[in-house]
Amino acid sequence: MSRFIFFTGGVVSSLGKGIAAASLGRLLKSRGISVSIQKLDPYINTDAGTMNPYQHGEVFVTEDGAETDLDLGHYERFIDENLTKLHNVTTGQIYGSVIEQERRGAYLGATVQVVPHITNEIKDRIKQVSIASGADVCIIEVGGTVGDIESLPFLEAIRQFKHDVGDDHVMYIHLTLVPHLGAADELKTKPTQHSVRELRAIGISPDAIICRAEYPLTPEIKEKIALFCDVKRSAVVQSRDAQSIYQVPLNLEAEGLAEAVCEKFGLSERTLDLEDWRTIVRRIQRPKETVRVALVGKYVELKDAYISINEALYHAGVAQNAAVDIERIDSETLEERGVEALSDVSGVLVAPGFGARGIKGKLMAIRYAREREVPFLGICYGMQLACVEFARNVCGLDNAHTKEVQPETPHPVIDFMENQRNLQVMGGTMRLGAYPCSLEEETLARRLYGAADVWERHRHRFEFNNAYREIFERNGMVFSGHYRAGDLVEIIELASHPWFVGTQAHPEFKSRPTRPAPLYAGFIEACISYAHARTLGRGLVRERIGA
Ligand code: GLN
């Protein structure tokens, strides 16, 4: 049977519980222990798919098409395992399933209650991950902060879990904030004490406490927290603010977190191999050069809205020993102020998105990149809008558009998929999850992937309209990737441009620090070549990028 580690958070939200959980996962995996990670989200939405980025940041998509919390992205990137719809559970799913069973008569006349029916359902979902993954250790992060009304059933379920599977198979880790009071120049432990007291009031005694603090915790402070919160001194660890999230596993290793876990579970004899990870961190800390790229989107002020794209760009940079300086450019500002904002970047990435807002700015950025031969990567909506721009300005198809924005357009170059036409339900009904893509020979995409058939993850309703294939091809567009079974265009590129690629998929979801997504890797390589060529006063030549 798996061992189970439950992560809770206290004092304030946004302490980086997901990163901490993912980091512990990395440290265990680097000891040869197999790991799986699950997130329990207390909100009532069935999944994150219907929430906008202001509410929720990015929606992360798994291979099997679940629209999940962005923490699953951190988990996948840190533990280097693909997760599934089992790995993100919400209150909405739990109640949905219990109510459905009640209607079927599955409870045989019983009064259906939070305890035991809701809590049993939660425990079942946790056990499912253990069974499906067969992992030595399952890490379960409870979303929200202890004290929230919403998380109570989840906390009760994880409390019971220890009762069910035994003390030696369960560990509770609580993440708190140890604030620094400037005037007194002191780190304060009281909020941590209160938060742990709150946890104990619902029957959970933490085995370890991770303290977020801006300043180093002295041995005395750790001692105090250990004593007042009744945990071992060695199980009070600090997680200081790190320059890069990839530094966090190394910091937690130095603090002995994974050792405390291994000791509790009797896994101490494993040897640790963190060499790959240390190499990544070293490269992040000491890049040879910096390359500046524009990320054009409409949620640029939100740190979490394009998190997987940011990470994919950083991973691609790591592979080239380069730091990637991402200039987030608001597409609406671009509309108002013009494309000058792009004049000092060495590449343009147009982000995914939905709806009409900010479209004009995105089209301007695409035209700029196409005409000035600046490396361009269009992701999903970015690819669709690259087709709109090409239709209008190269093929002469006036007012060409995507039906998403202009249903009456005379040239719907981007159109509904057949099965989306009469859709009434919005949640979970897009083209979601991994689809195969066949790559044409002698194309940039094929060379970058180095394979004829690849799989990438999707999340969209609209597709390239095949009625326009011929006119596009005649004008120099290359359709380099196809989903053959559905006769759908997946990747576009321009024959006459040194590096111009659009993809209907989201390759960023599969990017890992040690294995950058091929299109992102190629894009950053092209941006670096562009920057070099520009310093030398030359243009960018396709051959020179190694493409
Ligand atoms: N809005 C577009 C569609 O639904 C693109 C979605 C996206 O960029 N993920 O097809």
Coordinates of C-alpha atoms and ligand atoms in Angstrom, one line a residue:
M1 CA 0.0 0.0 0.0
S2 CA 1.1 3.6 -0.7
R3 CA 2.1 6.0 2.1
F4 CA 0.1 9.2 2.1
I5 CA 1.4 12.7 2.8
F6 CA -1.2 15.4 3.3
F7 CA -0.3 19.0 2.7
T8 CA -2.4 21.7 4.4
G9 CA -1.8 25.5 4.6
G10 CA -2.3 28.0 7.3
V11 CA -2.1 31.7 8.2
V12 CA -2.5 33.1 4.6
S13 CA -3.1 31.8 1.1
S14 CA -0.6 31.9 -1.7
L15 CA 2.3 30.6 0.3
G16 CA 3.3 28.2 -2.5
K17 CA 1.8 25.0 -1.1
G18 CA 1.7 23.5 -4.6
I19 CA 5.4 24.2 -5.2
A20 CA 6.3 22.8 -1.7
A21 CA 4.3 19.6 -2.4
A22 CA 5.8 19.3 -5.9
S23 CA 9.3 19.9 -4.4
L24 CA 8.9 17.2 -1.9
G25 CA 7.7 14.9 -4.7
R26 CA 10.9 15.7 -6.6
L27 CA 13.0 14.9 -3.5
L28 CA 11.4 11.6 -3.0
K29 CA 11.5 10.6 -6.6
S30 CA 15.2 11.6 -6.7
R31 CA 15.6 8.9 -4.0
G32 CA 14.1 6.3 -6.2
I33 CA 10.7 6.4 -4.5
S34 CA 7.8 6.5 -6.9
V35 CA 5.4 9.4 -6.3
S36 CA 2.0 10.6 -7.3
I37 CA 0.4 13.9 -6.4
Q38 CA -3.3 14.9 -6.1
K39 CA -4.9 18.2 -5.4
L40 CA -8.2 18.5 -3.5
D41 CA -9.9 21.8 -4.3
P42 CA -12.7 23.0 -2.0
Y43 CA -14.6 25.0 -4.7
I44 CA -18.0 23.9 -6.1
N45 CA -17.1 24.1 -9.8
T46 CA -16.7 20.7 -11.2
D47 CA -13.4 21.7 -12.6
A48 CA -11.3 24.7 -13.4
G49 CA -12.4 24.8 -17.0
T50 CA -15.3 27.3 -16.6
M51 CA -13.3 29.7 -14.4
N52 CA -11.7 32.8 -15.9
P53 CA -8.0 33.6 -15.4
Y54 CA -8.9 36.4 -13.0
Q55 CA -10.4 33.8 -10.7
H56 CA -8.1 31.0 -11.1
G57 CA -5.0 31.7 -13.2
E58 CA -4.2 29.2 -15.9
V59 CA -6.3 26.1 -16.5
F60 CA -3.9 23.2 -16.8
V61 CA -4.8 20.3 -19.1
T62 CA -3.8 16.7 -18.6
E63 CA -3.2 14.0 -21.2
D64 CA -6.7 12.6 -20.6
G65 CA -8.3 16.0 -21.1
A66 CA -9.0 17.1 -17.5
E67 CA -9.1 20.9 -17.1
T68 CA -7.4 21.3 -13.8
D69 CA -5.8 23.5 -11.2
L70 CA -2.5 25.1 -12.2
D71 CA -0.8 23.3 -9.4
L72 CA -1.0 20.1 -11.4
G73 CA 1.3 21.8 -13.9
H74 CA 3.9 22.3 -11.1
Y75 CA 3.4 18.7 -10.0
E76 CA 4.0 17.4 -13.6
R77 CA 7.0 19.6 -14.1
F78 CA 8.6 18.7 -10.8
I79 CA 8.0 15.0 -10.5
D80 CA 8.1 14.4 -14.3
E81 CA 5.0 12.2 -14.4
N82 CA 1.8 12.6 -16.4
L83 CA -1.3 13.1 -14.1
T84 CA -4.9 12.4 -14.9
K85 CA -8.4 13.5 -14.1
L86 CA -8.1 11.5 -10.9
H87 CA -5.5 13.9 -9.6
N88 CA -7.7 17.0 -9.2
V89 CA -10.8 16.6 -7.1
T90 CA -13.3 19.4 -6.3
T91 CA -16.2 19.7 -4.0
G92 CA -18.4 19.9 -7.1
Q93 CA -17.2 16.5 -8.2
I94 CA -17.7 15.0 -4.8
Y95 CA -21.2 16.3 -4.3
G96 CA -22.1 15.6 -7.9
S97 CA -21.2 11.9 -7.5
V98 CA -22.8 11.5 -4.1
I99 CA -26.1 13.1 -5.3
E100 CA -26.0 10.9 -8.4
Q101 CA -25.6 7.8 -6.2
E102 CA -28.4 9.0 -4.0
R103 CA -30.8 9.3 -7.0
R104 CA -29.8 5.8 -8.1
G105 CA -30.8 4.5 -4.7
A106 CA -27.3 3.4 -3.8
Y107 CA -27.6 4.5 -0.2
L108 CA -30.5 2.1 0.5
G109 CA -32.7 4.5 2.4
A110 CA -30.0 6.1 4.5
T111 CA -29.9 9.8 5.3
V112 CA -27.1 11.1 3.1
Q113 CA -24.7 13.3 5.2
V114 CA -21.3 15.0 5.1
V115 CA -20.0 12.4 7.5
P116 CA -19.8 9.6 6.3
H117 CA -21.0 9.9 2.7
I118 CA -19.1 13.0 1.5
T119 CA -16.0 12.1 3.5
N120 CA -16.1 8.5 2.2
E121 CA -16.3 9.8 -1.3
I122 CA -13.3 12.0 -0.7
K123 CA -11.3 9.1 0.8
D124 CA -12.3 6.9 -2.2
R125 CA -10.8 9.5 -4.6
I126 CA -7.6 9.5 -2.6
K127 CA -7.4 5.7 -2.7
Q128 CA -8.1 5.7 -6.4
V129 CA -4.9 7.6 -7.1
S130 CA -2.9 5.2 -4.9
I131 CA -4.4 2.2 -6.8
A132 CA -4.1 3.7 -10.3
S133 CA -0.6 5.0 -9.9
G134 CA 0.8 2.2 -7.6
A135 CA 3.0 4.9 -6.2
D136 CA 5.1 4.3 -3.1
V137 CA 4.1 7.7 -1.8
C138 CA 1.0 9.7 -2.7
I139 CA 1.1 13.4 -1.8
I140 CA -2.3 15.1 -1.4
E141 CA -2.5 18.8 -1.3
V142 CA -5.7 20.3 0.3
G143 CA -6.4 23.6 -1.4
G144 CA -7.3 26.7 0.6
T145 CA -6.3 27.7 4.1
V146 CA -7.2 25.9 7.4
G147 CA -10.1 27.8 8.9
D148 CA -12.0 28.1 5.6
I149 CA -15.6 26.7 5.8
E150 CA -15.2 25.0 2.4
S151 CA -12.3 22.8 3.3
L152 CA -13.8 21.2 6.4
P153 CA -15.1 18.0 4.8
F154 CA -11.7 17.5 3.1
L155 CA -9.8 18.0 6.4
E156 CA -12.2 15.6 8.2
A157 CA -11.6 13.0 5.4
I158 CA -7.8 13.3 5.7
R159 CA -8.1 13.1 9.5
Q160 CA -10.1 9.8 9.1
F161 CA -7.6 8.5 6.6
K162 CA -5.0 8.0 9.3
H163 CA -7.5 6.1 11.3
D164 CA -8.2 3.9 8.3
V165 CA -4.7 3.1 7.1
G166 CA -2.6 3.5 10.2
D167 CA -0.3 6.0 11.6
D168 CA 2.8 4.5 10.0
H169 CA 1.3 5.2 6.5
V170 CA 0.2 8.8 6.9
M171 CA 2.0 12.0 7.4
Y172 CA 0.6 15.5 7.7
I173 CA 2.7 18.5 6.7
H174 CA 1.5 22.0 7.4
L175 CA 2.7 25.1 5.6
T176 CA 2.6 28.4 7.4
L177 CA 4.0 31.9 7.3
V178 CA 6.4 33.3 9.9
P179 CA 6.2 37.0 9.3
H180 CA 8.9 39.5 10.0
L181 CA 8.0 42.6 12.0
G182 CA 10.2 45.4 10.7
A183 CA 9.9 47.7 13.7
A184 CA 10.8 45.1 16.2
D185 CA 13.1 43.3 13.7
E186 CA 11.6 40.0 14.8
L187 CA 10.2 36.9 13.3
K188 CA 6.9 36.0 14.8
T189 CA 5.7 32.5 15.5
K190 CA 2.3 33.2 16.9
P191 CA 0.4 32.9 13.6
T192 CA 1.9 29.5 13.1
Q193 CA 1.0 28.5 16.7
H194 CA -2.6 29.6 16.1
S195 CA -2.9 27.9 12.8
V196 CA -1.6 24.6 14.2
R197 CA -4.0 24.9 17.1
E198 CA -6.8 25.3 14.6
L199 CA -5.7 22.2 12.8
R200 CA -5.5 20.2 16.0
A201 CA -9.0 21.4 16.9
I202 CA -10.2 19.4 14.0
G203 CA -8.1 16.4 15.0
I204 CA -5.0 16.7 12.8
S205 CA -1.6 17.0 14.4
P206 CA 1.1 17.9 11.9
D207 CA 4.1 15.8 11.7
A208 CA 6.2 18.5 10.0
I209 CA 5.8 22.2 9.6
I210 CA 7.2 24.2 6.6
C211 CA 7.7 27.8 7.5
R212 CA 7.7 30.4 4.8
A213 CA 9.8 33.4 6.0
E214 CA 11.8 36.1 4.3
Y215 CA 14.6 35.8 6.8
P216 CA 16.4 32.8 8.2
L217 CA 14.8 31.1 11.1
T218 CA 17.2 30.9 14.0
P219 CA 17.6 27.5 15.9
E220 CA 15.7 29.1 18.8
I221 CA 12.7 30.0 16.6
K222 CA 12.6 26.5 15.2
E223 CA 12.9 25.1 18.7
K224 CA 10.0 27.3 19.8
I225 CA 7.8 26.2 16.9
A226 CA 8.7 22.6 17.6
L227 CA 7.8 22.9 21.3
F228 CA 4.6 24.9 20.9
C229 CA 3.3 22.9 18.0
D230 CA 4.5 19.5 19.2
V231 CA 6.5 18.4 16.3
K232 CA 10.1 17.1 16.2
R233 CA 12.7 19.8 16.0
S234 CA 14.1 18.2 12.8
A235 CA 10.6 18.4 11.3
V236 CA 10.5 22.2 11.5
V237 CA 11.9 23.4 8.2
Q238 CA 12.2 26.7 6.5
S239 CA 11.3 27.5 2.9
R240 CA 12.9 30.9 2.1
D241 CA 11.8 33.0 -0.9
A242 CA 13.7 31.6 -3.8
Q243 CA 14.7 33.4 -7.0
S244 CA 13.5 30.5 -9.1
I245 CA 10.9 27.9 -8.1
Y246 CA 13.3 25.2 -9.3
Q247 CA 15.6 26.2 -6.4
V248 CA 12.9 25.2 -3.8
P249 CA 13.6 21.4 -3.8
L250 CA 17.3 22.1 -3.2
N251 CA 16.4 24.5 -0.3
L252 CA 14.0 22.0 1.2
E253 CA 16.6 19.2 0.8
A254 CA 19.1 21.3 2.7
E255 CA 16.5 21.8 5.5
G256 CA 16.0 18.0 5.8
L257 CA 12.3 17.8 4.8
A258 CA 12.6 14.6 2.7
E259 CA 14.8 13.0 5.4
A260 CA 12.0 13.7 7.9
V261 CA 9.5 12.0 5.6
C262 CA 11.8 9.0 4.9
E263 CA 12.5 8.6 8.6
K264 CA 8.8 8.5 9.4
F265 CA 8.1 6.0 6.6
G266 CA 11.2 3.9 7.2
L267 CA 12.6 4.7 3.7
S268 CA 15.8 6.2 5.0
E269 CA 18.3 3.9 3.3
R270 CA 17.6 5.3 -0.2
T271 CA 20.4 7.3 -2.0
L272 CA 19.7 10.7 -3.4
D273 CA 20.5 11.7 -6.9
L274 CA 19.7 15.3 -7.6
E275 CA 22.4 15.9 -10.2
D276 CA 20.0 16.7 -13.1
W277 CA 18.1 19.1 -11.0
R278 CA 21.2 20.8 -9.7
T279 CA 22.4 21.3 -13.3
I280 CA 19.1 23.0 -14.2
V281 CA 19.3 25.3 -11.2
R282 CA 23.0 26.1 -11.9
R283 CA 22.0 27.0 -15.5
I284 CA 19.2 29.2 -14.3
Q285 CA 21.5 31.0 -11.9
R286 CA 24.3 31.5 -14.3
P287 CA 23.0 32.0 -17.9
K288 CA 25.4 32.8 -20.6
E289 CA 23.1 35.3 -22.1
T290 CA 19.6 36.8 -21.9
V291 CA 17.0 36.8 -24.7
R292 CA 14.0 39.0 -24.6
V293 CA 10.7 37.8 -26.0
A294 CA 7.3 39.3 -26.1
L295 CA 4.3 37.4 -24.7
V296 CA 1.3 39.1 -26.2
G297 CA -1.9 38.4 -24.4
K298 CA -4.8 39.9 -22.5
Y299 CA -4.1 38.9 -19.0
V300 CA -0.5 40.1 -18.7
E301 CA -1.0 41.7 -15.3
L302 CA -1.9 38.3 -13.8
K303 CA 1.2 36.4 -12.7
D304 CA -0.6 33.0 -13.0
A305 CA -2.5 33.4 -16.3
Y306 CA 0.2 32.0 -18.6
I307 CA 2.2 30.0 -16.1
S308 CA 2.9 26.9 -18.3
I309 CA 3.9 29.2 -21.2
N310 CA 6.3 31.0 -19.0
E311 CA 7.8 27.8 -17.7
A312 CA 8.1 26.3 -21.2
L313 CA 10.0 29.4 -22.3
Y314 CA 12.3 29.2 -19.3
H315 CA 12.9 25.4 -19.9
A316 CA 13.8 26.2 -23.5
G317 CA 16.2 28.9 -22.2
V318 CA 17.8 26.4 -19.8
A319 CA 18.6 24.1 -22.8
Q320 CA 20.4 27.0 -24.5
N321 CA 22.1 28.3 -21.3
A322 CA 20.1 31.4 -21.7
A323 CA 17.8 33.4 -19.4
V324 CA 14.5 34.3 -21.0
D325 CA 13.3 37.8 -20.2
I326 CA 9.6 37.7 -20.9
E327 CA 8.1 41.0 -21.7
R328 CA 4.4 40.7 -21.1
I329 CA 2.6 42.9 -23.6
D330 CA -1.1 43.7 -23.2
S331 CA -2.7 43.3 -26.6
E332 CA -5.2 46.1 -25.9
T333 CA -2.3 48.5 -25.1
L334 CA -0.7 47.4 -28.3
E335 CA -3.9 48.4 -30.1
E336 CA -3.7 51.8 -28.6
R337 CA 0.0 52.5 -28.8
G338 CA 1.2 50.6 -31.8
V339 CA 3.8 48.0 -32.4
E340 CA 6.7 50.0 -31.1
A341 CA 6.4 48.0 -27.9
L342 CA 7.8 45.1 -29.9
S343 CA 10.9 46.9 -31.2
D344 CA 13.3 45.5 -28.7
V345 CA 12.2 41.9 -28.5
S346 CA 13.9 39.0 -30.4
G347 CA 10.7 37.0 -30.6
V348 CA 6.9 37.2 -30.4
L349 CA 4.7 34.7 -28.8
V350 CA 0.9 35.2 -29.2
A351 CA -0.9 33.6 -26.3
P352 CA -4.0 31.4 -26.2
G353 CA -7.3 33.1 -25.4
F354 CA -11.0 33.4 -25.9
G355 CA -13.3 36.1 -27.2
A356 CA -13.0 39.4 -29.0
R357 CA -11.1 41.6 -26.5
G358 CA -7.6 42.4 -27.5
I359 CA -7.8 40.7 -30.9
K360 CA -6.7 43.7 -32.9
G361 CA -3.5 44.0 -30.9
K362 CA -2.7 40.3 -31.4
L363 CA -3.3 40.7 -35.1
M364 CA -0.9 43.7 -35.2
A365 CA 1.8 41.7 -33.3
I366 CA 1.4 38.8 -35.8
R367 CA 1.7 41.1 -38.8
Y368 CA 4.7 42.8 -37.3
A369 CA 6.5 39.4 -36.7
R370 CA 5.6 38.1 -40.2
E371 CA 6.7 41.2 -42.1
R372 CA 9.8 42.0 -40.1
E373 CA 10.9 38.3 -40.0
V374 CA 11.0 38.2 -36.2
P375 CA 10.6 34.7 -34.8
F376 CA 6.9 34.0 -34.1
L377 CA 5.2 31.3 -32.1
G378 CA 1.4 31.3 -32.0
I379 CA -0.3 29.1 -29.4
C380 CA -3.8 27.9 -30.1
Y381 CA -5.7 31.3 -30.4
G382 CA -2.3 32.7 -31.5
M383 CA -2.2 30.2 -34.3
Q384 CA -5.9 30.8 -35.3
L385 CA -5.3 34.6 -35.4
A386 CA -2.1 34.0 -37.5
C387 CA -4.4 32.4 -40.0
V388 CA -6.8 35.3 -39.9
E389 CA -3.9 37.8 -40.4
F390 CA -2.5 35.7 -43.3
A391 CA -6.0 35.5 -44.9
R392 CA -6.5 39.2 -44.8
N393 CA -3.1 40.6 -45.5
V394 CA -1.5 37.9 -47.7
C395 CA -4.4 36.1 -49.4
G396 CA -6.5 39.2 -49.9
L397 CA -9.5 37.7 -48.2
D398 CA -11.1 40.9 -46.8
N399 CA -12.7 40.7 -43.4
A400 CA -11.6 37.1 -42.9
H401 CA -12.1 36.2 -39.3
T402 CA -12.7 33.4 -36.8
K403 CA -16.4 32.6 -36.3
E404 CA -15.7 32.9 -32.5
V405 CA -15.5 36.7 -32.9
Q406 CA -17.5 37.3 -36.1
P407 CA -20.1 34.7 -36.9
E408 CA -21.1 36.6 -40.0
T409 CA -17.6 36.9 -41.6
P410 CA -17.5 36.3 -45.3
H411 CA -14.4 34.2 -44.8
P412 CA -14.6 32.1 -41.7
V413 CA -11.0 30.8 -41.9
I414 CA -11.4 29.5 -38.4
D415 CA -14.7 27.7 -37.8
F416 CA -16.6 25.5 -35.4
M417 CA -15.8 21.9 -35.3
E418 CA -18.8 19.9 -36.6
N419 CA -19.7 18.5 -33.2
Q420 CA -19.5 21.9 -31.5
R421 CA -22.2 23.5 -33.6
N422 CA -25.2 23.0 -31.5
L423 CA -23.6 22.9 -28.1
Q424 CA -25.6 23.8 -25.1
V425 CA -23.2 22.8 -22.3
M426 CA -19.9 24.8 -22.0
G427 CA -18.1 22.8 -19.3
G428 CA -15.7 20.0 -20.5
T429 CA -16.9 20.1 -24.1
M430 CA -13.9 21.5 -25.9
R431 CA -11.4 19.4 -27.9
L432 CA -9.5 18.5 -24.7
G433 CA -6.4 16.5 -23.9
A434 CA -3.8 14.7 -26.0
Y435 CA -4.3 14.1 -29.8
P436 CA -1.9 12.7 -32.3
C437 CA -0.3 14.9 -34.9
S438 CA 1.4 13.7 -38.0
L439 CA 4.2 15.9 -39.2
E440 CA 5.0 16.5 -42.9
E441 CA 8.5 15.8 -44.1
E442 CA 10.9 18.6 -44.8
T443 CA 9.1 21.0 -42.5
L444 CA 10.4 23.0 -39.6
A445 CA 8.0 21.3 -37.2
R446 CA 9.2 17.8 -38.3
R447 CA 12.8 18.8 -37.8
L448 CA 12.1 20.3 -34.4
Y449 CA 10.2 17.3 -33.1
G450 CA 12.6 14.9 -34.8
A451 CA 9.7 12.5 -35.2
A452 CA 6.9 11.8 -37.7
D453 CA 4.1 11.4 -35.2
V454 CA 3.7 13.3 -31.9
W455 CA 1.1 13.9 -29.3
E456 CA 0.2 17.3 -27.9
R457 CA -2.6 18.5 -25.5
H458 CA -5.5 20.6 -26.7
R459 CA -8.1 23.0 -25.3
H460 CA -10.2 24.8 -27.9
R461 CA -13.5 24.7 -29.8
F462 CA -12.5 26.1 -33.1
E463 CA -10.4 24.8 -36.0
F464 CA -8.8 25.8 -39.2
N465 CA -11.4 25.7 -42.0
N466 CA -10.2 23.2 -44.6
A467 CA -12.1 25.1 -47.4
Y468 CA -9.2 27.7 -47.2
R469 CA -6.3 25.2 -47.4
E470 CA -5.6 25.6 -51.0
I471 CA -5.6 29.4 -51.2
F472 CA -3.4 29.5 -48.1
E473 CA -0.9 27.0 -49.6
R474 CA -0.8 28.9 -52.9
N475 CA 0.2 32.0 -50.9
G476 CA 3.0 30.3 -49.0
M477 CA 1.5 28.8 -45.9
V478 CA 2.7 25.3 -45.0
F479 CA 0.5 23.0 -43.1
S480 CA 3.1 21.0 -41.4
G481 CA 1.1 19.1 -38.8
H482 CA -2.3 17.3 -39.1
Y483 CA -4.6 15.3 -36.9
R484 CA -5.3 12.8 -39.7
A485 CA -8.3 11.0 -38.2
G486 CA -10.2 14.3 -37.8
D487 CA -8.8 15.9 -40.9
L488 CA -7.7 18.9 -38.9
V489 CA -4.8 21.3 -39.2
E490 CA -2.5 21.2 -36.2
I491 CA 0.6 23.2 -37.1
I492 CA 1.2 26.0 -39.6
E493 CA 4.4 27.6 -40.7
L494 CA 5.5 30.0 -43.4
A495 CA 7.9 28.9 -46.1
S496 CA 9.4 32.3 -46.7
H497 CA 9.9 33.3 -43.1
P498 CA 12.9 32.2 -41.0
W499 CA 10.9 31.1 -38.1
F500 CA 7.1 31.4 -38.0
V501 CA 5.1 28.6 -36.4
G502 CA 1.6 28.3 -35.1
T503 CA 0.1 25.4 -33.3
Q504 CA -3.4 24.5 -32.5
A505 CA -2.2 22.6 -29.4
H506 CA -0.6 23.6 -26.1
P507 CA 2.9 22.1 -26.2
E508 CA 3.7 24.1 -23.0
F509 CA 1.7 21.6 -20.9
K510 CA 4.2 18.8 -21.7
S511 CA 7.4 20.9 -21.2
R512 CA 9.6 19.8 -18.4
P513 CA 12.7 21.5 -17.1
T514 CA 14.9 18.7 -18.3
R515 CA 12.9 18.2 -21.6
P516 CA 11.7 21.5 -23.1
A517 CA 8.8 21.2 -25.6
P518 CA 10.3 21.0 -29.1
L519 CA 8.4 24.0 -30.5
Y520 CA 9.4 26.2 -27.6
A521 CA 13.0 25.0 -27.7
G522 CA 13.1 25.8 -31.4
F523 CA 11.5 29.2 -30.8
I524 CA 14.0 30.3 -28.2
E525 CA 16.9 29.0 -30.3
A526 CA 15.6 31.1 -33.2
C527 CA 15.1 34.2 -30.9
I528 CA 18.8 33.8 -29.7
S529 CA 20.0 33.6 -33.3
Y530 CA 17.8 36.6 -34.2
A531 CA 19.3 38.6 -31.3
H532 CA 22.8 37.7 -32.4
A533 CA 22.1 38.5 -36.1
R534 CA 20.6 41.8 -35.1
T535 CA 23.7 42.8 -33.1
L536 CA 25.7 42.0 -36.3
G537 CA 23.3 44.1 -38.3
R538 CA 22.1 41.0 -40.3
G539 CA 18.8 39.4 -41.0
L540 CA 17.8 36.0 -39.8
V541 CA 18.4 33.1 -42.2
R542 CA 16.5 29.9 -41.7
E543 CA 19.6 27.7 -42.2
R544 CA 21.5 29.5 -39.6
I545 CA 19.0 28.6 -36.8
G546 CA 19.8 24.9 -37.5
A547 CA 16.2 24.4 -38.6
Ligands
GLN1 N1 -10.8 30.4 -28.5 C1 -10.2 29.5 -29.3 C2 -11.0 28.2 -29.4 O1 -11.8 27.9 -28.6 C3 -8.8 29.2 -28.8 C4 -8.7 28.6 -27.5 C5 -7.3 28.6 -26.9 O2 -6.5 29.5 -27.3 N2 -7.0 27.7 -26.0 O3 -10.8 27.5 -30.4

